Amino acid sequence: MTFWDHANPTAFMRLSGAVLPWVSGAAGICLCTGLTWGLMLTPPAQGFGASVKVIYVHVPAAMMAINLWLMMVLASGLWFVRRHHVSALAAKAAAPVGLTMTLIALVTGALWGEPVWGTWWAWDPRLTAFLILFLSYLGYVALWRAVPHTEAAADLAALLCLVGSVFALVSRYAVLFWAQGLHQGATLSLDRAEHIANVYWVPLVVTIAGFVALSVALVLARTRTEIRRRRIDFLQERARRA
């Protein structure tokens, strides 16, 4: 079976139904382990105090907010090229999950920034780009709700998604583009000199794995719901015409 065979709704429902319980279980295990370890068992950090523990929610949520938008860009590109409805519905399903992750990242960033920077918000390049990403998510969700025809909504939403990808990339790499700004550099780095200490790094990696698995599980579950809703709409439309 090729990749494109899984774009068939029946094949997708069968595959996702088999995968979903395992991904959900992995999400539960990793989140319970990582959050308990990070929030309860790690010491306060020099210069940050106990506020450093916000990292176990803020960083994974911010990573998933950006990566879910990039996943939506990929799905939108597949929709434009192949016109497979599963890809459009997957992008639609991912948007509320990404919106929630972006909101969590903004709120926890403010909670972390106030004791460290002395302010809840600053028009820092990365923060500003992240706020625009949040508004892009809102616009994407609203666009799907505003346009009743599925294919027209998918086309317009995909176009918005491609445009919004600029802000997703800027959110990720803003600290490399501009030297100014309050936001620190990357928390996870291949450079050992910039890497956080292992006592914080290990539980953070476990928590990130949990956020990834949770996001995948939610997107799969929501995509399955969107496919069922589309089938119901089709059957209702056929019954009206009969």
CSV table of C-alpha atoms in Angstrom, one decimal:
chain,number,residue,atom,x,y,z
A,1,MET,CA,0.0,0.0,0.0
A,2,THR,CA,1.4,3.4,-1.0
A,3,PHE,CA,1.2,6.7,0.9
A,4,TRP,CA,-1.6,7.9,-1.3
A,5,ASP,CA,-3.7,4.8,-0.5
A,6,HIS,CA,-4.0,6.1,3.0
A,7,ALA,CA,-5.6,9.3,1.7
A,8,ASN,CA,-8.7,7.1,1.1
A,9,PRO,CA,-11.1,7.9,4.0
A,10,THR,CA,-11.8,4.2,4.5
A,11,ALA,CA,-8.1,3.2,4.7
A,12,PHE,CA,-7.4,6.2,6.9
A,13,MET,CA,-10.2,5.3,9.3
A,14,ARG,CA,-8.9,1.7,9.6
A,15,LEU,CA,-5.3,2.8,10.1
A,16,SER,CA,-6.0,5.6,12.5
A,17,GLY,CA,-8.4,3.4,14.5
A,18,ALA,CA,-5.6,0.9,15.1
A,19,VAL,CA,-2.9,3.6,15.9
A,20,LEU,CA,-5.0,5.9,18.1
A,21,PRO,CA,-5.2,3.8,21.3
A,22,TRP,CA,-1.4,3.3,21.3
A,23,VAL,CA,-0.6,6.9,20.7
A,24,SER,CA,-3.1,8.0,23.4
A,25,GLY,CA,-1.5,5.5,25.8
A,26,ALA,CA,1.9,6.8,25.1
A,27,ALA,CA,0.7,10.4,25.6
A,28,GLY,CA,-0.7,9.6,29.0
A,29,ILE,CA,2.4,7.7,30.2
A,30,CYS,CA,4.9,10.4,28.9
A,31,LEU,CA,2.8,13.3,30.2
A,32,CYS,CA,2.3,11.8,33.7
A,33,THR,CA,5.9,10.9,33.9
A,34,GLY,CA,7.4,14.0,32.5
A,35,LEU,CA,5.2,16.5,34.3
A,36,THR,CA,5.4,14.8,37.7
A,37,TRP,CA,9.2,14.5,37.3
A,38,GLY,CA,9.7,18.1,36.1
A,39,LEU,CA,7.2,19.9,38.4
A,40,MET,CA,7.8,17.9,41.5
A,41,LEU,CA,11.3,16.5,41.5
A,42,THR,CA,13.5,19.1,39.8
A,43,PRO,CA,15.2,21.9,41.9
A,44,PRO,CA,14.8,25.6,41.4
A,45,ALA,CA,17.2,27.1,38.9
A,46,GLN,CA,19.7,29.9,39.5
A,47,GLY,CA,18.3,33.2,38.2
A,48,PHE,CA,14.9,31.7,37.6
A,49,GLY,CA,13.9,30.2,40.9
A,50,ALA,CA,10.8,27.9,40.9
A,51,SER,CA,9.5,29.7,37.9
A,52,VAL,CA,11.8,27.6,35.7
A,53,LYS,CA,9.3,24.8,36.0
A,54,VAL,CA,6.9,26.6,33.7
A,55,ILE,CA,9.3,25.2,31.0
A,56,TYR,CA,7.6,21.8,31.2
A,57,VAL,CA,4.4,23.3,29.8
A,58,HIS,CA,5.6,26.4,27.9
A,59,VAL,CA,8.3,24.8,25.7
A,60,PRO,CA,6.3,21.7,24.6
A,61,ALA,CA,3.2,23.8,23.9
A,62,ALA,CA,5.2,26.4,21.9
A,63,MET,CA,6.9,23.6,19.9
A,64,MET,CA,3.6,22.0,19.0
A,65,ALA,CA,1.9,25.3,18.1
A,66,ILE,CA,4.6,25.9,15.5
A,67,ASN,CA,4.8,22.3,14.3
A,68,LEU,CA,1.1,21.8,14.0
A,69,TRP,CA,0.9,24.8,11.7
A,70,LEU,CA,3.7,23.4,9.6
A,71,MET,CA,1.8,20.1,9.5
A,72,MET,CA,-1.3,22.1,8.3
A,73,VAL,CA,0.9,23.7,5.6
A,74,LEU,CA,1.9,20.2,4.4
A,75,ALA,CA,-1.7,19.0,4.4
A,76,SER,CA,-2.8,22.1,2.6
A,77,GLY,CA,-0.2,21.6,0.0
A,78,LEU,CA,-1.3,18.0,-0.5
A,79,TRP,CA,-4.9,19.3,-0.9
A,80,PHE,CA,-3.8,21.8,-3.6
A,81,VAL,CA,-1.8,19.2,-5.5
A,82,ARG,CA,-3.9,16.0,-5.1
A,83,ARG,CA,-7.3,17.2,-4.0
A,84,HIS,CA,-7.6,14.5,-1.3
A,85,HIS,CA,-10.3,15.4,1.2
A,86,VAL,CA,-8.5,13.6,4.1
A,87,SER,CA,-5.6,16.1,3.9
A,88,ALA,CA,-7.9,19.1,4.0
A,89,LEU,CA,-9.9,17.6,6.8
A,90,ALA,CA,-6.7,16.8,8.7
A,91,ALA,CA,-5.6,20.4,8.5
A,92,LYS,CA,-9.0,21.5,9.7
A,93,ALA,CA,-8.8,19.1,12.5
A,94,ALA,CA,-5.4,20.2,13.6
A,95,ALA,CA,-6.2,23.9,13.8
A,96,PRO,CA,-8.1,23.9,17.1
A,97,VAL,CA,-5.4,21.8,18.6
A,98,GLY,CA,-2.7,24.2,17.4
A,99,LEU,CA,-4.8,27.1,18.6
A,100,THR,CA,-5.0,25.7,22.1
A,101,MET,CA,-1.3,25.0,22.1
A,102,THR,CA,-0.5,28.5,21.0
A,103,LEU,CA,-2.8,30.0,23.7
A,104,ILE,CA,-1.1,27.8,26.4
A,105,ALA,CA,2.3,29.0,25.2
A,106,LEU,CA,1.3,32.6,25.3
A,107,VAL,CA,-0.3,32.4,28.8
A,108,THR,CA,2.6,30.3,30.3
A,109,GLY,CA,5.1,32.6,28.6
A,110,ALA,CA,3.5,35.6,30.4
A,111,LEU,CA,3.5,33.7,33.7
A,112,TRP,CA,7.2,33.0,33.2
A,113,GLY,CA,8.1,36.4,31.9
A,114,GLU,CA,6.7,38.5,34.8
A,115,PRO,CA,9.0,37.2,37.5
A,116,VAL,CA,12.0,36.9,35.2
A,117,TRP,CA,11.6,40.0,33.0
A,118,GLY,CA,9.4,42.1,35.3
A,119,THR,CA,6.7,42.3,32.7
A,120,TRP,CA,3.9,40.1,31.4
A,121,TRP,CA,4.4,41.1,27.8
A,122,ALA,CA,6.9,42.8,25.6
A,123,TRP,CA,6.8,43.4,21.8
A,124,ASP,CA,9.7,41.1,21.4
A,125,PRO,CA,10.2,39.7,17.8
A,126,ARG,CA,9.4,36.1,18.8
A,127,LEU,CA,6.5,37.1,21.1
A,128,THR,CA,5.0,39.3,18.4
A,129,ALA,CA,5.3,36.7,15.7
A,130,PHE,CA,3.7,34.1,18.1
A,131,LEU,CA,0.8,36.4,18.8
A,132,ILE,CA,0.3,36.8,15.0
A,133,LEU,CA,0.4,33.0,14.7
A,134,PHE,CA,-2.3,32.8,17.3
A,135,LEU,CA,-4.5,35.3,15.3
A,136,SER,CA,-3.7,33.2,12.2
A,137,TYR,CA,-5.1,30.1,13.9
A,138,LEU,CA,-8.2,32.1,14.9
A,139,GLY,CA,-8.7,33.2,11.3
A,140,TYR,CA,-8.2,29.7,10.0
A,141,VAL,CA,-10.8,28.2,12.3
A,142,ALA,CA,-13.2,31.1,11.6
A,143,LEU,CA,-12.8,30.7,7.9
A,144,TRP,CA,-13.8,27.1,7.9
A,145,ARG,CA,-16.9,28.0,9.9
A,146,ALA,CA,-17.8,30.9,7.7
A,147,VAL,CA,-17.7,29.1,4.3
A,148,PRO,CA,-20.4,26.4,4.1
A,149,HIS,CA,-19.0,24.7,0.9
A,150,THR,CA,-16.3,22.2,1.9
A,151,GLU,CA,-14.0,22.6,-1.1
A,152,ALA,CA,-14.2,26.4,-1.2
A,153,ALA,CA,-13.5,26.5,2.5
A,154,ALA,CA,-10.6,24.1,2.0
A,155,ASP,CA,-9.1,26.3,-0.8
A,156,LEU,CA,-9.4,29.5,1.2
A,157,ALA,CA,-8.2,28.0,4.4
A,158,ALA,CA,-5.2,26.4,2.7
A,159,LEU,CA,-4.2,29.7,1.2
A,160,LEU,CA,-4.4,31.4,4.6
A,161,CYS,CA,-2.3,28.5,6.0
A,162,LEU,CA,0.4,29.0,3.4
A,163,VAL,CA,0.6,32.7,4.1
A,164,GLY,CA,0.6,32.1,7.9
A,165,SER,CA,3.5,29.8,7.6
A,166,VAL,CA,5.8,32.9,7.5
A,167,PHE,CA,4.9,33.7,11.1
A,168,ALA,CA,5.3,30.1,12.2
A,169,LEU,CA,8.9,30.1,10.8
A,170,VAL,CA,9.6,33.6,12.3
A,171,SER,CA,8.3,32.4,15.7
A,172,ARG,CA,10.8,29.6,15.5
A,173,TYR,CA,13.8,31.5,14.3
A,174,ALA,CA,13.2,35.1,15.4
A,175,VAL,CA,16.0,35.0,17.9
A,176,LEU,CA,18.4,34.2,15.1
A,177,PHE,CA,17.1,37.1,12.9
A,178,TRP,CA,17.1,39.8,15.6
A,179,ALA,CA,19.7,40.3,18.4
A,180,GLN,CA,17.4,42.4,20.5
A,181,GLY,CA,14.5,41.1,22.5
A,182,LEU,CA,13.9,39.6,25.9
A,183,HIS,CA,13.2,36.1,24.9
A,184,GLN,CA,16.2,33.8,25.5
A,185,GLY,CA,17.7,31.5,22.9
A,186,ALA,CA,16.7,27.9,22.2
A,187,THR,CA,16.1,25.8,25.3
A,188,LEU,CA,17.1,22.6,23.5
A,189,SER,CA,20.4,22.9,21.6
A,190,LEU,CA,23.0,20.6,20.1
A,191,ASP,CA,25.6,23.0,21.5
A,192,ARG,CA,26.5,21.7,24.9
A,193,ALA,CA,27.4,25.2,26.0
A,194,GLU,CA,23.9,26.5,25.5
A,195,HIS,CA,22.1,23.3,26.6
A,196,ILE,CA,20.1,23.3,29.8
A,197,ALA,CA,21.4,21.0,32.6
A,198,ASN,CA,20.4,17.3,32.4
A,199,VAL,CA,18.4,17.6,35.6
A,200,TYR,CA,15.9,19.7,33.6
A,201,TRP,CA,16.6,18.4,30.1
A,202,VAL,CA,15.6,14.7,30.7
A,203,PRO,CA,12.1,15.3,32.1
A,204,LEU,CA,11.6,18.1,29.5
A,205,VAL,CA,12.3,15.6,26.6
A,206,VAL,CA,9.8,13.1,28.2
A,207,THR,CA,7.2,15.9,28.4
A,208,ILE,CA,7.8,17.0,24.8
A,209,ALA,CA,7.3,13.4,23.7
A,210,GLY,CA,4.0,13.4,25.6
A,211,PHE,CA,2.9,16.6,24.0
A,212,VAL,CA,3.8,15.2,20.6
A,213,ALA,CA,1.8,12.0,21.2
A,214,LEU,CA,-1.1,14.0,22.6
A,215,SER,CA,-1.2,16.3,19.6
A,216,VAL,CA,-1.1,13.3,17.2
A,217,ALA,CA,-3.9,11.6,19.1
A,218,LEU,CA,-6.1,14.7,19.1
A,219,VAL,CA,-5.5,15.3,15.4
A,220,LEU,CA,-6.3,11.7,14.5
A,221,ALA,CA,-9.4,11.7,16.7
A,222,ARG,CA,-10.6,15.0,15.3
A,223,THR,CA,-9.9,14.0,11.7
A,224,ARG,CA,-12.0,10.8,12.2
A,225,THR,CA,-14.8,13.0,13.5
A,226,GLU,CA,-14.5,15.3,10.5
A,227,ILE,CA,-14.7,12.3,8.1
A,228,ARG,CA,-17.8,11.0,9.9
A,229,ARG,CA,-19.4,14.5,9.8
A,230,ARG,CA,-18.7,14.7,6.0
A,231,ARG,CA,-20.3,11.3,5.5
A,232,ILE,CA,-23.4,12.4,7.4
A,233,ASP,CA,-23.7,15.6,5.4
A,234,PHE,CA,-23.4,13.6,2.2
A,235,LEU,CA,-26.1,11.2,3.3
A,236,GLN,CA,-28.4,14.0,4.4
A,237,GLU,CA,-27.9,15.8,1.1
A,238,ARG,CA,-28.6,12.6,-0.9
A,239,ALA,CA,-31.8,12.0,1.2
A,240,ARG,CA,-33.0,15.5,0.5
A,241,ARG,CA,-32.5,15.0,-3.3
A,242,ALA,CA,-34.2,11.6,-3.3
